[in-house]
Every structure is written in C-alpha cells, then in structure tokens.
Amino acid sequence: TQLLEQSPQFLSIQEGENLTVYCNSSSVFSSLQWYRQEPGEGPVLLVTVVTGGEVKKLKRLTFQFGDARKDSSLHITAAQPGDTGLYLCAGRGGAQKLVFGQGTRLTINP
Amino acid sequence: DVKVTQSSRYLVKRTGEKVFLECVQDMDHENMFWYRQDPGLGLRLIYFSYDVKMKEKGDIPEGYSVSREKKERFSLILESASTNQTSMYLCASSPPGTVDGYTFGSGTRLTVV
C-alpha cells in the first residue's frame, strides 16, 4: 500500500512569513499533485509535477518534486491570510486513482 | 462553471436508514470517485468507476455500494447507515490518463444519529 505522510499537520504563522510543507513516501509516484481545500468546499487542484526534480511556481507558491519521485514540498513566500486552508498532496502510482496525504492545515494570522 | 455537483450539502439520517448520495459531472469524464474525509485521516477512497456500469472497491468499501448507470452520474449508497459513517463525503471525477487532476464536488456532510 502506498502512503503519503505530510508534515506538519498543523501550522499557524504570521502574515509575511515563509513556510514549507512536506510530503514524503517510501514509494515512487509517476506524478504528484497539490490541492487546497477551504472550509465547506472540495479540494481544488493547484499543480501537478511529473518529472523528478521538477519545480513549478504559482505566484508565491513553489512546488518541487523530489529527484527520486518519492517526495515533494510546497513553499509559500510572504504568506497572506488568503493562503489559509487545508493543503493536500496526492500521488499517482500506476493506476488512475490517487493516494492522498493526511493534509496540512495552514492558518495565516493577520 | 460548476462541474461536479453533489445533490446535498448537509444530510441528517437515522441509524439503519438507506442513504443515497448523488454526484453528477458535466465534463464527460470517464473516471469517478467517492471519498470520505475525516479529521486526521485525510481522504479515504470508498469506491471508484472507470466507465458506465463498472465499479471497483477502494480502501474502505464496507457498508457502502455504488451505482453508475449513466456516464455523468455516480451514486453512493449506504445500505444501513450507522453512526460511524458520519463524515464528509466527496465525489470527484477525472479524464482517463495518469497526469490529470481530479475535480471535486463541494461535499456532503452526513450526520447519522
């Protein structure tokens, strides 16, 4: 069974600070995705990374896929209250279904 | 712009009732999924379907069944609801392939009393 471990599970920081969320596994994934979920809504896809070592940027968010395609990180620069939410990583092994991490609940305080 | 629609945002049902959760997508996606989301446990896959009338068990199928008679609709059925099925239920769809992400519905928060 493929598992994804996210850390930290909870993170509360002040507006303007930087942060990194990690997503780790002992399994290799063909691709990895990051989603953000706001209260009362379903997760929304932020990015997909496919190639080992790949880095993608989405405004102040930087996503990296590990060289061995077993881990990923999400870095937010100068966090804003609008970044508050639950961040989920999800990996795709060989089949078409995703394996999700437990999520990181991020709170940005004004 | 709504693409995956779940029929109810909130439901309260009694123990032993048969419960139907409906999900409709308008993107002509082949793949559809049902997850439940519980604090600290993340999203756990209940059932999924790659095509009409096809279904496969996910990680926690016990106590649930599904129906997919039409491509756009995927229903989750709780045969006899129990209190441990109180949860947020999320439906998702995706096109075939291994790169595309899922599009989720807004979820149904089910409480079984």
CSV table of C-alpha atoms in Angstrom, one decimal, chain A:
chain,number,residue,atom,x,y,z
A,1,THR,CA,0.0,0.0,0.0
A,2,GLN,CA,1.3,3.4,-1.0
A,3,LEU,CA,1.3,6.0,1.7
A,4,LEU,CA,2.0,9.7,1.8
A,5,GLU,CA,3.0,11.4,5.0
A,6,GLN,CA,2.6,15.2,5.3
A,7,SER,CA,4.3,17.4,7.8
A,8,PRO,CA,3.5,19.4,9.7
A,9,GLN,CA,-0.2,18.5,10.2
A,10,PHE,CA,-0.9,22.0,11.6
A,11,LEU,CA,0.9,25.3,11.0
A,12,SER,CA,0.0,28.7,12.3
A,13,ILE,CA,2.2,31.6,11.3
A,14,GLN,CA,2.0,35.4,10.9
A,15,GLU,CA,1.3,37.2,7.7
A,16,GLY,CA,4.5,37.8,5.7
A,17,GLU,CA,6.4,34.8,7.0
A,18,ASN,CA,7.6,32.0,4.8
A,19,LEU,CA,6.8,28.3,5.2
A,20,THR,CA,7.4,24.9,3.8
A,21,VAL,CA,5.1,21.9,3.8
A,22,TYR,CA,6.5,18.4,3.1
A,23,CYS,CA,5.0,15.3,1.6
A,24,ASN,CA,7.0,12.1,1.9
A,25,SER,CA,6.7,8.5,0.9
A,26,SER,CA,8.8,5.3,0.5
A,27,SER,CA,7.0,4.7,-2.8
A,28,VAL,CA,7.7,6.1,-6.2
A,29,PHE,CA,4.9,8.0,-7.8
A,30,SER,CA,4.5,8.8,-11.5
A,31,SER,CA,3.1,12.2,-10.7
A,32,LEU,CA,2.3,14.2,-7.6
A,33,GLN,CA,-0.4,16.8,-7.1
A,34,TRP,CA,-1.1,19.5,-4.6
A,35,TYR,CA,-4.7,20.6,-3.7
A,36,ARG,CA,-6.0,23.3,-1.4
A,37,GLN,CA,-9.3,22.9,0.4
A,38,GLU,CA,-11.3,25.7,2.0
A,39,PRO,CA,-13.9,25.1,4.7
A,40,GLY,CA,-17.1,23.7,3.3
A,41,GLU,CA,-15.7,23.1,-0.2
A,42,GLY,CA,-14.0,20.3,-2.0
A,43,PRO,CA,-10.2,20.3,-2.8
A,44,VAL,CA,-9.1,22.3,-5.7
A,45,LEU,CA,-6.1,21.3,-7.8
A,46,LEU,CA,-3.1,23.7,-7.6
A,47,VAL,CA,-0.4,21.9,-9.5
A,48,THR,CA,0.8,18.6,-10.9
A,49,VAL,CA,4.5,17.7,-11.0
A,50,VAL,CA,5.7,14.8,-13.1
A,51,THR,CA,9.4,14.8,-13.6
A,52,GLY,CA,11.9,14.1,-10.8
A,53,GLY,CA,13.5,17.4,-9.7
A,54,GLU,CA,10.7,19.4,-11.3
A,55,VAL,CA,10.0,22.8,-9.8
A,56,LYS,CA,6.8,24.7,-10.6
A,57,LYS,CA,5.8,28.2,-9.4
A,58,LEU,CA,2.3,29.6,-8.9
A,59,LYS,CA,2.7,33.2,-7.8
A,60,ARG,CA,4.1,33.0,-4.2
A,61,LEU,CA,3.9,29.2,-4.1
A,62,THR,CA,6.8,27.0,-5.2
A,63,PHE,CA,6.3,23.2,-5.7
A,64,GLN,CA,9.1,20.7,-6.0
A,65,PHE,CA,9.1,17.1,-6.9
A,66,GLY,CA,12.0,15.0,-5.4
A,67,ASP,CA,14.6,13.6,-7.7
A,68,ALA,CA,13.5,10.1,-6.9
A,69,ARG,CA,9.8,11.0,-7.2
A,70,LYS,CA,9.1,9.9,-3.7
A,71,ASP,CA,8.6,13.2,-2.0
A,72,SER,CA,7.5,16.8,-2.7
A,73,SER,CA,7.5,20.2,-1.0
A,74,LEU,CA,5.3,23.3,-1.1
A,75,HIS,CA,7.0,26.5,-0.2
A,76,ILE,CA,5.0,29.7,0.4
A,77,THR,CA,6.8,33.0,0.4
A,78,ALA,CA,5.3,36.0,2.3
A,79,ALA,CA,2.2,34.2,3.4
A,80,GLN,CA,-1.1,36.0,3.3
A,81,PRO,CA,-4.4,35.4,5.1
A,82,GLY,CA,-5.9,34.2,1.8
A,83,ASP,CA,-3.4,31.3,1.8
A,84,THR,CA,-5.3,29.8,4.8
A,85,GLY,CA,-6.7,26.4,4.1
A,86,LEU,CA,-6.0,22.6,4.1
A,87,TYR,CA,-3.2,21.6,1.8
A,88,LEU,CA,-3.3,18.1,0.4
A,89,CYS,CA,-0.7,16.2,-1.5
A,90,ALA,CA,-1.7,13.3,-3.7
A,91,GLY,CA,0.4,10.8,-5.6
A,92,ARG,CA,-0.4,8.6,-8.5
A,93,GLY,CA,1.2,5.2,-8.7
A,94,GLY,CA,0.4,3.2,-11.7
A,95,ALA,CA,-3.4,3.2,-11.7
A,96,GLN,CA,-5.7,6.1,-12.3
A,97,LYS,CA,-6.5,6.6,-8.6
A,98,LEU,CA,-4.7,9.0,-6.3
A,99,VAL,CA,-3.3,8.4,-2.8
A,100,PHE,CA,-3.8,11.4,-0.5
A,101,GLY,CA,-1.8,12.6,2.4
A,102,GLN,CA,-3.5,13.5,5.6
A,103,GLY,CA,-3.2,17.2,4.9
A,104,THR,CA,-1.6,20.2,6.4
A,105,ARG,CA,-4.0,22.8,8.0
A,106,LEU,CA,-2.4,26.2,7.5
A,107,THR,CA,-3.5,29.3,9.3
A,108,ILE,CA,-2.1,32.7,8.4
A,109,ASN,CA,-2.7,35.3,11.0
A,110,PRO,CA,-3.0,39.0,10.0
